[in-house]
Coordinates of C-alpha atoms and ligand atoms in Angstrom, one line a residue:
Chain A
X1 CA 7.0 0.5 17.7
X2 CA 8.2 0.1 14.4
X3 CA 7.2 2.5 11.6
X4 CA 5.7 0.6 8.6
X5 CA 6.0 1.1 5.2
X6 CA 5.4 0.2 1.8
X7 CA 8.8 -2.4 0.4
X8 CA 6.8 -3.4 -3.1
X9 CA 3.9 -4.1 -5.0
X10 CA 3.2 -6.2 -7.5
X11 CA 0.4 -6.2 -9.7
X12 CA -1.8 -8.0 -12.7
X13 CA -3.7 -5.0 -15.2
X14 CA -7.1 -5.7 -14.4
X15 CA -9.5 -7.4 -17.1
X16 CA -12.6 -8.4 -17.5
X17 CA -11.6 -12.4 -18.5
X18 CA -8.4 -14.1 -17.9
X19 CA -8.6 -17.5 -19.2
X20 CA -5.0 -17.7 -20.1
X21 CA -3.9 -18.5 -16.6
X22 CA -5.5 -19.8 -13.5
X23 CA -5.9 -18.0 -10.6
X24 CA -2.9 -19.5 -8.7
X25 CA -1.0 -18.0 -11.6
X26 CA -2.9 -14.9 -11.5
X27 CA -1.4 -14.3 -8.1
X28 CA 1.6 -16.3 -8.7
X29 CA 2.8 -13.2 -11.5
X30 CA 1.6 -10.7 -9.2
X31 CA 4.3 -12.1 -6.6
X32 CA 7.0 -12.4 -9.1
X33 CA 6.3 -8.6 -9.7
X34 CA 5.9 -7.5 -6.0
X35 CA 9.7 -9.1 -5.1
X36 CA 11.2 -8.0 -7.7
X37 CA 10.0 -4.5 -7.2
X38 CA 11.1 -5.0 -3.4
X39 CA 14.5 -6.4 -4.2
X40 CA 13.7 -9.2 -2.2
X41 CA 13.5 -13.1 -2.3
X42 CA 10.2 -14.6 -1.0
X43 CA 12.8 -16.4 1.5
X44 CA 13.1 -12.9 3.4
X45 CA 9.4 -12.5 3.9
X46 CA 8.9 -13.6 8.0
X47 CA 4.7 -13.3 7.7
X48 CA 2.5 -13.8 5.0
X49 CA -1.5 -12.5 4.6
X50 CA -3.9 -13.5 2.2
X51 CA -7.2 -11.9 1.9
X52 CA -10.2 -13.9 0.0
X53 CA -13.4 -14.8 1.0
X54 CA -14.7 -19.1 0.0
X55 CA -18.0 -18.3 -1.5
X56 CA -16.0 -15.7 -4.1
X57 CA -13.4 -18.8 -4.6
X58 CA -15.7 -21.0 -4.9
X59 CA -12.8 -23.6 -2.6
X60 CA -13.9 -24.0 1.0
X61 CA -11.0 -23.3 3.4
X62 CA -9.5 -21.4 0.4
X63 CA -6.4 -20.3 2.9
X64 CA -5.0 -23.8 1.8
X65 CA -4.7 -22.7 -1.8
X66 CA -2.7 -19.9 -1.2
X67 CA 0.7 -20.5 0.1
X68 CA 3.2 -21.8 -2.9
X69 CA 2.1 -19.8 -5.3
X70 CA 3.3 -16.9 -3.1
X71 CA 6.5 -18.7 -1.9
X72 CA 4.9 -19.0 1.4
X73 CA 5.2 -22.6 2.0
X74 CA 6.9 -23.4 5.3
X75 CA 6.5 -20.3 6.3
X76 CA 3.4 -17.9 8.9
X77 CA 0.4 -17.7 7.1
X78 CA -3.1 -16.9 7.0
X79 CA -6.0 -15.6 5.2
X80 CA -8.7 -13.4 6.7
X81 CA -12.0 -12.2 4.7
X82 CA -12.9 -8.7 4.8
X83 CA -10.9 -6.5 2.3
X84 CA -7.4 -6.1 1.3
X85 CA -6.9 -2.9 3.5
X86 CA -7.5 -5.4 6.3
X87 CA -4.6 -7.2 5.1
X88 CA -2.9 -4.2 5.1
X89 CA -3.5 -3.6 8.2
X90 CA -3.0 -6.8 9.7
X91 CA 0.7 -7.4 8.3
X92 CA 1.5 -3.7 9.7
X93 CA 0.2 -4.4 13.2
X94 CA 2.1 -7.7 12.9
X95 CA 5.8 -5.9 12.3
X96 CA 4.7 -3.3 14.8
X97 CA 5.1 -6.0 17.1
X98 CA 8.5 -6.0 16.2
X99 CA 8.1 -10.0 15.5
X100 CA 8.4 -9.0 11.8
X101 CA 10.6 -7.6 9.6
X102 CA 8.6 -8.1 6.2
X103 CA 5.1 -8.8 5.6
X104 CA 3.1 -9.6 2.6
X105 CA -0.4 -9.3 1.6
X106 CA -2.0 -10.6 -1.2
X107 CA -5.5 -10.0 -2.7
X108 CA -7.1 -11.3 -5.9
X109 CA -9.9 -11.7 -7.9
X110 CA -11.3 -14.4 -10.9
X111 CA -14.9 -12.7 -11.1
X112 CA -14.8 -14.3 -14.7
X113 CA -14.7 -18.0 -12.9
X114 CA -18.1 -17.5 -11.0
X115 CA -21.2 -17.8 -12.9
X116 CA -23.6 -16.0 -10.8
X117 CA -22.5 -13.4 -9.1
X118 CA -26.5 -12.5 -7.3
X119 CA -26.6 -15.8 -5.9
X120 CA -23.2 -15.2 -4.2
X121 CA -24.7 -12.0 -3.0
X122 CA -27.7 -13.2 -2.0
X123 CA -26.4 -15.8 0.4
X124 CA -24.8 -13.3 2.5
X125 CA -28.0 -11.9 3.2
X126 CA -29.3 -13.6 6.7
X127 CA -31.3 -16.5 5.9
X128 CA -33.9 -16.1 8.5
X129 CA -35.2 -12.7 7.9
X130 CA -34.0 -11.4 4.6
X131 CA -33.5 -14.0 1.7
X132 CA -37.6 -14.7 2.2
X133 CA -37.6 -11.7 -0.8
X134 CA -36.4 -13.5 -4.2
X135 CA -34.8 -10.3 -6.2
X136 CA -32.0 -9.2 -7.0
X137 CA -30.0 -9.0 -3.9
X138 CA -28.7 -5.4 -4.9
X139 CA -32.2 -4.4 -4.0
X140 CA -30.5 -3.7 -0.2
X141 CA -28.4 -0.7 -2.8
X142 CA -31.1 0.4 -4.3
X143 CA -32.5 1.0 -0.5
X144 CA -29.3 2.9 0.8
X145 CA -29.0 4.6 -2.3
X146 CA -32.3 6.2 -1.7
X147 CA -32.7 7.1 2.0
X148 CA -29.0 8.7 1.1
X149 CA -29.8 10.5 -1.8
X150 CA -33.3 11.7 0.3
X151 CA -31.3 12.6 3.2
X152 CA -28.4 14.7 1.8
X153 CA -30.3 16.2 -1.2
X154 CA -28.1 14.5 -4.1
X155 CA -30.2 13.2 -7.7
X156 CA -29.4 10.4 -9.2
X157 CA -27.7 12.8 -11.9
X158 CA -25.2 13.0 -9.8
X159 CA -24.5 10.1 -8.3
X160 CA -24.5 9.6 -12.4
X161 CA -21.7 12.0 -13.0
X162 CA -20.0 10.0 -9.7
X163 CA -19.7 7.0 -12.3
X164 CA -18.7 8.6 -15.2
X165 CA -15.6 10.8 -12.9
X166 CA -14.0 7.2 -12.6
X167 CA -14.6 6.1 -15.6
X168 CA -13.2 8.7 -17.5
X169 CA -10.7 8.8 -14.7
X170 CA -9.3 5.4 -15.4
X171 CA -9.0 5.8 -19.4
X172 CA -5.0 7.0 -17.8
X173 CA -4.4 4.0 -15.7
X174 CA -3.4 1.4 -17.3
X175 CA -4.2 -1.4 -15.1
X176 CA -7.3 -0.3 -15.2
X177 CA -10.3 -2.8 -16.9
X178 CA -13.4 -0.1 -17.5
X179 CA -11.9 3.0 -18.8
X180 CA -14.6 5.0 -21.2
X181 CA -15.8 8.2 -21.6
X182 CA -19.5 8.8 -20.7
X183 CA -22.1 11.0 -20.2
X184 CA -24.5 11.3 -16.6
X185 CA -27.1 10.3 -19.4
X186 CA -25.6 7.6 -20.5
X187 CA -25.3 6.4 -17.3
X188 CA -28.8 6.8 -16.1
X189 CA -30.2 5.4 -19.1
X190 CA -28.9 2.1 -18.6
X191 CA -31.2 -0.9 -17.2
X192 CA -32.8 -0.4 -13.9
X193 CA -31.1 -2.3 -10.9
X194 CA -32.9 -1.6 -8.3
X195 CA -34.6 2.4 -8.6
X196 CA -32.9 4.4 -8.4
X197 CA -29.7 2.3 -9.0
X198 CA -29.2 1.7 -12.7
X199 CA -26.5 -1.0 -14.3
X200 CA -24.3 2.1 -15.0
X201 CA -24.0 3.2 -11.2
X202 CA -22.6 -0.7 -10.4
X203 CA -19.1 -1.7 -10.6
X204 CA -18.4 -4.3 -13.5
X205 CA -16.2 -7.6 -12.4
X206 CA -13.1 -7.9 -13.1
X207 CA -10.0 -10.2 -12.4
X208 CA -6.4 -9.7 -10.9
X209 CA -4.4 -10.1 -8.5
X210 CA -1.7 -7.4 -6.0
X211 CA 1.0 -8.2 -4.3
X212 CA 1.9 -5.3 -1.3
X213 CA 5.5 -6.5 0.3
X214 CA 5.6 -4.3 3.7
X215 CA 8.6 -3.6 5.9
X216 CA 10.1 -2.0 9.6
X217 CA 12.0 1.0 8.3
X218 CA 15.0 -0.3 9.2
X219 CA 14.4 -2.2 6.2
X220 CA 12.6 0.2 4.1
X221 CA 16.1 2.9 4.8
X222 CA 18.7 0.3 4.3
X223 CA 17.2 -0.4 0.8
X224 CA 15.0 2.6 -0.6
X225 CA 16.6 5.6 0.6
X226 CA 14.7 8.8 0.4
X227 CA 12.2 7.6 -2.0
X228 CA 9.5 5.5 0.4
X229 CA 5.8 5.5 1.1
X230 CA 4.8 5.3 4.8
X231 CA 1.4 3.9 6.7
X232 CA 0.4 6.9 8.9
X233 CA -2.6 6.1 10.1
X234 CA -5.0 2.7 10.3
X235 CA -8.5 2.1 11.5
X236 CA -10.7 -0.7 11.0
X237 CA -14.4 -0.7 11.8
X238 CA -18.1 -2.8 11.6
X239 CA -21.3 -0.4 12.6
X240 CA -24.4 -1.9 12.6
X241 CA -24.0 -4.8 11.5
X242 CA -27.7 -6.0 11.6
X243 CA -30.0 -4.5 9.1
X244 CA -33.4 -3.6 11.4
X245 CA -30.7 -0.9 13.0
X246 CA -28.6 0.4 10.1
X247 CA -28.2 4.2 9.4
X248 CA -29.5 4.1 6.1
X249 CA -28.5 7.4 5.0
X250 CA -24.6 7.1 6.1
X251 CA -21.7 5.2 6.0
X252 CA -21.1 4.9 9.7
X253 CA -18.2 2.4 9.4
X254 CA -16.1 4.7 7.4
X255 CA -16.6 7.5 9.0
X256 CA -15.3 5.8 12.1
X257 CA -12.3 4.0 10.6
X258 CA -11.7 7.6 8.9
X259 CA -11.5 9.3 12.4
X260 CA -9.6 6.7 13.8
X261 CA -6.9 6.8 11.1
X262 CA -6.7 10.4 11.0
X263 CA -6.1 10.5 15.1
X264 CA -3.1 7.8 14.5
X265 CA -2.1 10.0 11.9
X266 CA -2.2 13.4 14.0
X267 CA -4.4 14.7 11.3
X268 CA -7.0 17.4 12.7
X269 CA -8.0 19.0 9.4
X270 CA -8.6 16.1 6.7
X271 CA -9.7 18.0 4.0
X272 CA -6.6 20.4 4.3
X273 CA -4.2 17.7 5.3
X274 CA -4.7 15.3 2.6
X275 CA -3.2 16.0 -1.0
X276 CA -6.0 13.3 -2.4
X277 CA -8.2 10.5 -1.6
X278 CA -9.3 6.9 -2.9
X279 CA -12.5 5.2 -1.7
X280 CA -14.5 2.8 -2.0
X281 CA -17.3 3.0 -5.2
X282 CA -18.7 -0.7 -5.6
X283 CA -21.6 1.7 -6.5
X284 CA -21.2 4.8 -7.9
X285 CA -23.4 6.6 -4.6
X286 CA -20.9 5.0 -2.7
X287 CA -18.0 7.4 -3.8
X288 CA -20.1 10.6 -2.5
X289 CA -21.1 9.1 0.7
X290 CA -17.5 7.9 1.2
X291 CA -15.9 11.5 0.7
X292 CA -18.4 12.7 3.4
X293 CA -18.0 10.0 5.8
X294 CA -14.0 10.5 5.3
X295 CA -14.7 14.3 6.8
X296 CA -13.1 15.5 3.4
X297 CA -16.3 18.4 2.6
X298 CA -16.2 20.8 5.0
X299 CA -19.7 20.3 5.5
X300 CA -20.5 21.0 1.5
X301 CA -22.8 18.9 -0.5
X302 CA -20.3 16.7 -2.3
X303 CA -22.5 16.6 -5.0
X304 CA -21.9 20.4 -6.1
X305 CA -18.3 19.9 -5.0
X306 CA -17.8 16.9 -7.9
X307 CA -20.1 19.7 -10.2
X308 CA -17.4 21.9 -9.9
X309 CA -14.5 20.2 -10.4
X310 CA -13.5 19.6 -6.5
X311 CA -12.7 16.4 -6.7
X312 CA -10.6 16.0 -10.2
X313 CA -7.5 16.1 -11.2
X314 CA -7.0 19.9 -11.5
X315 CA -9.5 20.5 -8.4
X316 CA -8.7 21.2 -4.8
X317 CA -9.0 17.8 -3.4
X318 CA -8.8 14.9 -6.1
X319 CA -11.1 11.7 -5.4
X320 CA -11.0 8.3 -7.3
X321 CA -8.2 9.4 -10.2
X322 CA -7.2 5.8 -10.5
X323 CA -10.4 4.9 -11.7
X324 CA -11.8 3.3 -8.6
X325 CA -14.1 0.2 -8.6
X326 CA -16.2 1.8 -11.2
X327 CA -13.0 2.1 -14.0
X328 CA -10.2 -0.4 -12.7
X329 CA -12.9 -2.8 -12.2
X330 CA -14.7 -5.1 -9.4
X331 CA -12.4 -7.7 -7.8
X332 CA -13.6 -7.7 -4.4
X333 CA -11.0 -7.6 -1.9
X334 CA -8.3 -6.5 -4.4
X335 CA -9.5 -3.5 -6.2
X336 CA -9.0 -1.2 -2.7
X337 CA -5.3 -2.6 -3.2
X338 CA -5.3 -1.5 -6.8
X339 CA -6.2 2.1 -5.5
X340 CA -3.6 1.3 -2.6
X341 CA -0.7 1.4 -5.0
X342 CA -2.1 4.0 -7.7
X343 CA -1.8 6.2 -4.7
X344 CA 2.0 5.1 -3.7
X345 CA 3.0 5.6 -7.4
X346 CA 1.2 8.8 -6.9
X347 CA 3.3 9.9 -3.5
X348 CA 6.6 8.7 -5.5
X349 CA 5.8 10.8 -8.6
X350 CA 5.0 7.8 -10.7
X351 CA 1.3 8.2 -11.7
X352 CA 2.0 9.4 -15.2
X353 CA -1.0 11.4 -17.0
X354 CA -2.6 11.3 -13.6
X355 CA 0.6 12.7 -12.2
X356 CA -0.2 15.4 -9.2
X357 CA 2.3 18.0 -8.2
X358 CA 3.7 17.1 -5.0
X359 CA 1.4 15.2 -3.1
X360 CA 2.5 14.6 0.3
X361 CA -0.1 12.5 1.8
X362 CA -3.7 10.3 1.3
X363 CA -6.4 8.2 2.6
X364 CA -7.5 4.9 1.0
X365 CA -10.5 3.2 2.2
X366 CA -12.6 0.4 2.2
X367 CA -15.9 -0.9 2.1
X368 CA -16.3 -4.9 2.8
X369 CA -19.0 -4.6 0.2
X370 CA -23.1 -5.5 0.9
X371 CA -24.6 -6.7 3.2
X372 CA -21.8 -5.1 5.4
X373 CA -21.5 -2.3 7.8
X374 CA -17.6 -3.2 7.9
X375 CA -15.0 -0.8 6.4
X376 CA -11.2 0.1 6.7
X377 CA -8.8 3.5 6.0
X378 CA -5.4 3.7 5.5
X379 CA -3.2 7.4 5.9
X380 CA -0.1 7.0 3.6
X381 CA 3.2 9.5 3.0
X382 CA 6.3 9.8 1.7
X383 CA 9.5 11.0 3.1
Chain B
X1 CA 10.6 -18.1 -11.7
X2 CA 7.8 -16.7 -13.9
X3 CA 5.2 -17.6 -16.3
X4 CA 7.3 -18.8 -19.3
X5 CA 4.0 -19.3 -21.7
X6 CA 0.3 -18.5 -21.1
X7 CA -3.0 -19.9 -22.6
X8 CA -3.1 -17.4 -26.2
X9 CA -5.6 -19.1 -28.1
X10 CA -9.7 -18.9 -26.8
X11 CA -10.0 -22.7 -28.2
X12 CA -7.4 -24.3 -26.0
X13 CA -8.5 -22.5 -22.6
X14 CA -10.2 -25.2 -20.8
X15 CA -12.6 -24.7 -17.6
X16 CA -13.9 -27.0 -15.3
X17 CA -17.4 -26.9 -14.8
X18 CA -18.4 -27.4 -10.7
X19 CA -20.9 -25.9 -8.3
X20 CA -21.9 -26.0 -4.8
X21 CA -24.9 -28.0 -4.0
X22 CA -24.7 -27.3 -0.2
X23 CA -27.9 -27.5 1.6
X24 CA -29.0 -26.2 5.3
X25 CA -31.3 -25.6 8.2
X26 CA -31.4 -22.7 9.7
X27 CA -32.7 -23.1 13.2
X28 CA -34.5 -19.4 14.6
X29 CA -33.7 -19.5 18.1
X30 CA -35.6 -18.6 21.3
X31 CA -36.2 -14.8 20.3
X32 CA -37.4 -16.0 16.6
X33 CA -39.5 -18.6 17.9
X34 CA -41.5 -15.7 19.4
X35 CA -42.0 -14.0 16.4
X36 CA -42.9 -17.0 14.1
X37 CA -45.6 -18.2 16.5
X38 CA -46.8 -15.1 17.2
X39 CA -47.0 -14.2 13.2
X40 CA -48.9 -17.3 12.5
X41 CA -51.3 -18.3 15.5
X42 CA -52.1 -13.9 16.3
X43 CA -50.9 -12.4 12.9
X44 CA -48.8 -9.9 15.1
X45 CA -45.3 -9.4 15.3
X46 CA -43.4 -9.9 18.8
X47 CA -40.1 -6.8 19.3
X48 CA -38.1 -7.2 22.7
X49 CA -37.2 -4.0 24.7
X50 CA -33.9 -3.5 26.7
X51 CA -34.3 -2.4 30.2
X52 CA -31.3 -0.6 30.0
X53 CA -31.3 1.7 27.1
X54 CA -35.1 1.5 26.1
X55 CA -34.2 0.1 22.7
X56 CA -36.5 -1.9 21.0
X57 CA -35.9 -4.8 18.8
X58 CA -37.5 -5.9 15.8
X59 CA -37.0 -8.4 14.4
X60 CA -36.6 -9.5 18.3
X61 CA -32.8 -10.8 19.7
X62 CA -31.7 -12.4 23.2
X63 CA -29.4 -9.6 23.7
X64 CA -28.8 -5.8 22.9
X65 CA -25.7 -4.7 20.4
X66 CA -25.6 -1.6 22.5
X67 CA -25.4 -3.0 26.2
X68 CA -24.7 -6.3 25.4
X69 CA -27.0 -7.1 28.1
X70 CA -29.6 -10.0 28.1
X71 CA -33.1 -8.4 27.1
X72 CA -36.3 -10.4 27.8
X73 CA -39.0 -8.1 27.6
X74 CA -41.0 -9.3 24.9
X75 CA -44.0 -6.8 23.8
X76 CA -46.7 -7.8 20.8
X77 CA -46.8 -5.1 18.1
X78 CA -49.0 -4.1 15.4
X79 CA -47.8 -5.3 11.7
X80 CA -48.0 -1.9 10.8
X81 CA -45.1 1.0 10.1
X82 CA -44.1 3.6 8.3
X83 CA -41.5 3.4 4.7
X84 CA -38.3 4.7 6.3
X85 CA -36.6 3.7 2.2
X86 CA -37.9 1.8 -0.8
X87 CA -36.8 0.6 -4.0
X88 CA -37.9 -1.1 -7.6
X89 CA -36.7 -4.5 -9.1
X90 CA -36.3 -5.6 -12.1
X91 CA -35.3 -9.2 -11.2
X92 CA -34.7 -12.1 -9.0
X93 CA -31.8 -13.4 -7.5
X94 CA -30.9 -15.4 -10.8
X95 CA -30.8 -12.3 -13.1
X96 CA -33.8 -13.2 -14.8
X97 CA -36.8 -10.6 -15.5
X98 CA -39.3 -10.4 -13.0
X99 CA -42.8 -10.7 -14.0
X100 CA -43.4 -7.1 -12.9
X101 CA -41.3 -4.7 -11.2
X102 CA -41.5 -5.3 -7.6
X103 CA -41.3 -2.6 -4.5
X104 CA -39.1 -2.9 -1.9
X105 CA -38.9 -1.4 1.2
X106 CA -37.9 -1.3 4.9
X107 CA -40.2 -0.4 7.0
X108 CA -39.9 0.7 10.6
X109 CA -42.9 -1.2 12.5
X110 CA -44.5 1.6 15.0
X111 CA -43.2 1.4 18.6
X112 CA -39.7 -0.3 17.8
X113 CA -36.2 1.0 16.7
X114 CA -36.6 -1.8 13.8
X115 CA -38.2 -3.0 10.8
X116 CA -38.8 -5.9 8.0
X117 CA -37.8 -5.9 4.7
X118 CA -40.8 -6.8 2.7
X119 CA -42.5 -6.4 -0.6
X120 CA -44.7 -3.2 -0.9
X121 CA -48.0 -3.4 -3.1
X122 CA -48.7 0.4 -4.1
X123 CA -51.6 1.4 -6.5
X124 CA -50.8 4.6 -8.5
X125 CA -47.9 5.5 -5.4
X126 CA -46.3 8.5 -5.8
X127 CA -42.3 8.4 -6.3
X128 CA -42.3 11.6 -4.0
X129 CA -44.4 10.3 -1.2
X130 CA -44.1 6.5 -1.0
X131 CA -41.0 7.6 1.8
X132 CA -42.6 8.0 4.7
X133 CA -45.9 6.3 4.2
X134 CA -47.8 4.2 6.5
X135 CA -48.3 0.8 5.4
X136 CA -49.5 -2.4 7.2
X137 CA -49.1 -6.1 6.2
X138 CA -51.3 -8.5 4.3
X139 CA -50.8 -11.9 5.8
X140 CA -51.9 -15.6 5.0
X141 CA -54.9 -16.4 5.9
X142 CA -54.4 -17.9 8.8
X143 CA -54.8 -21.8 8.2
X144 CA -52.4 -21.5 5.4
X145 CA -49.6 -19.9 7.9
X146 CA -46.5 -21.6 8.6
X147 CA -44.3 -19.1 10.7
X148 CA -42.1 -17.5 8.4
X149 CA -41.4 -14.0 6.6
X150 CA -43.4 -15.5 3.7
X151 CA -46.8 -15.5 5.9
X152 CA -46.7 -12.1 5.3
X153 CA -47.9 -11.9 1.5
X154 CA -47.0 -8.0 1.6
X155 CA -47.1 -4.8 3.1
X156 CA -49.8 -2.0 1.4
X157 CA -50.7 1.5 1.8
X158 CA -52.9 2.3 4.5
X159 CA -56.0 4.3 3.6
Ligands
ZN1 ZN1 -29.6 -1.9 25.6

């Protein structure tokens, strides 16, 4: 089997509005980007992936929008729903096969087109036994947020500080949309979601669009050299997927996607093995119950771990320095792709004020974002 | 090929208004028939235990997600459980303010690995004790039933 690696990415800074191009042009400049940073023509790309979801479009049978504006007419592709690591991960099984030579995944968001987002929300709750309610959707947050916090023995002051680490975190990333500098206070303060979830604990929308070109090695060698960024490990995963049987107080899904990537990866010890980490923070709760589900704590309260400095730039093992969903913004199935290639630039020494010294290797991963149990982790490395 | 000139001037970026006026029915099924009768015509709720693995279901299925074996073995439960998590809101689903606050919570029904997510009515609760807490559901009266999650009004604090 083919070893797959990372050929370009192309990317659109994240913003809050983008009404100076539509969002076929959104991901149109994000190609441009991606194949020019791959030193290829979109006439060498043998598979193409695009990875949206209707209701967020706002198109039914949105697949049909995607191909030209990616230079993928006439050619194999397809668009699945999920999360852009399971595009990711679908284009690298894909050349695995050996059918493929380079793949390409696109993922994109144009938040700023849809007008309300809770109603969006609210119809992917099931119709029969959980719409009956009326609220805010987010309320099912504001439940796993609690039996989490109850469970583990985190306060809301820290799940706080969670938001404000990627915040201030993303004020160096330039692609980034939410960059700020704020306090726990500030943070808690903010309007009540749904208790103990305040407005300052949720991920603000955002649009953009990536580009990701993947590649066999034999490509990757004959045109990067020394200087590439490998997929390790992979592992996709949906727990329980019905709410009368979730595990409220864990994020089952990653923690088996995690496990699973780390075993591809021949990784027994994460949390020694792995130089940093970028997960999934939709809500700022999220990022804690991530790092522990990723097996990155040793056990420890990630709470007093993010106290202390663990988890930034100068700490042992950093978490979320490109900002994460909280600072680079919320563009559904794109913004795990933004974090995707902060952490490439990272592994290539490109990450500027966020630079680390000599990272060798990291896990992304995913979270297909509520009312889902459905998550995916990706190992990268360089040469 | 690239974008030679984009949209630089808020007065010229034009947007087409749309929406989505899609409408639908959502048929229950055999296992949600149970429950909706037996909600309206007993004010209980039905759960289904597998034979293989003793799980029980609530609300009730055809199947099991961990045998993915048939299950039939309907039981009648009490509309009564305990607050396994809970949560406040502010607003409803179209980002306006809510009359009130409302409590949230799911709440595992006694004798089934399950729940329903309902609206808790709490008098001078406790933030420190309403997890965990037994509650039961007010329903409809009955003639005013029409077998759905709305026949239950709430669920409230047992005394
Ligand atoms: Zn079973």
């Amino acid at each position: 089997m083919s070893k797959v690696g990372i050929l370009g990415i192309g990317i659109v800074p994240a913003r809050a509005l983008s009404s100076d191009v539509s969002y076929r042009e959104l991901i149109f400049e994000a190609a441009v980007k991606a194949y020019e940073d791959a030193g290829i023509e979109p006439f060498d790309v043998d598979t193409f992936v695009s990875v949206s979801e209707d209701f967020n479009e706002g198109v039914s049978i949105f697949d049909e929008y995607v191909p030209d504006q990616l230079g993928a007419v006439l050619k194999p592709v397809h668009t699945i729903s999920g999360d852009g690591l399971y595009g990711v991960i679908s284009v690298a099984m894909q050349i695995m096969t050996g059918m493929f030579r380079i793949g390409v995944v696109e993922a994109h968001s144009k938040a700023s087109n849809v007008l309300n987002h809770l109603k969006i929300l609210e119809l992917a709750l099931d119709p029969v036994y959980l719409r009956h309610t009326g609220v805010d959707p987010r309320f099912l947050a504001g439940l796993e947020m609690r039996a989490y916090m109850e469970a583990s023995g985190i306060d809301a002051e820290s799940v706080a500080r969670a938001a404000t680490h990627q915040r201030t975190n993303a004020i160096w990333n330039p692609l980034a949309a939410y960059p700020g500098k704020f306090s726990p206070d500030d943070v808690l303060l903010t309007e009540v979601v749904a208790e103990p979830l305040t407005e300052g604990m949720v991920a603000q929308p955002a649009d953009g669009a990536v580009v990701v070109v993947l590649a066999s090695e034999d490509v990757i060698r004959s045109q990067k050299k020394n200087q590439a960024v490998w997929i390790e490990g992979m592992g996709f995963y949906t727990s329980e997927p019905s709410f009368d049987t979730w595990v409220w107080e864990r994020a089952t899904y990653a923690e088996l996607s995690a496990r699973k990537a780390y075993e591809m990866a021949g990784i027994s010890c994460p949390s020694k093995e792995i130089s940093f980490a970028e997960v999934d923070s939709r809500y700022a709760y999220k990022m804690l119950q991530h790092i522990e589900a990723c097996a990155l704590t040793d056990g420890r309260n990630p709470a007093q771990l993010l106290r202390d400095g663990f988890f930034s730039k100068e700490g042992t093992l950093p978490v979320n320095l490109s900002g994460a969903h909280m600072g680079i913004g919320m563009m559904e199935e794109a913004t795990a792709l933004y974090q995707l290639a902060f952490a490439a630039d990272q592994l290539l020494g490109r990450a500027g004020r966020m630079q680390l010294s000599d990272p060798y290797r990291c896990i992304i991963q995913s979270w297909r974002g509520l009312p889902t149990r459905s998550g995916a982790t990706c190992i990268l490395s360089r040469d | 090929m690239s974008i030679w000139r984009k949209v630089h001037v808020n007065k010229k970026a034009h947007a087409w208004e749309g929406d989505i006026p899609i409408y639908f029915s959502y048929t229950v099924g055999p296992a949600g028939e149970k429950f909706f009768t037996a909600l309206k015509e007993k004010g209980v709720f039905v759960a289904v235990r597998c034979r293989q693995c003793g799980k029980v279901y609530l609300p009730p299925r055809i199947y099991c997600e961990v045998c993915m074996e048939d299950v039939e073995e309907f039981v009648e439960v009490q509309p009564e459980g305990r607050v396994v998590t809970w949560t406040e809101v502010t607003r409803d689903s179209r980002g306006s303010l809510l009359e009130k606050p409302e409590l949230i919570g799911f709440i595992n029904i006694y004798n089934t690995d399950g729940g329903i997510i309902h609206k808790i009515v709490a008098k001078d609760f406790s933030k420190e004790s309403l997890t965990g807490a037994e509650v039961k559901a007010v329903l409809k009266p009955p003639a005013e039933r029409s077998g759905e999650l709305g026949d239950i009004l709430y669920f409230e604090l047992k005394v």
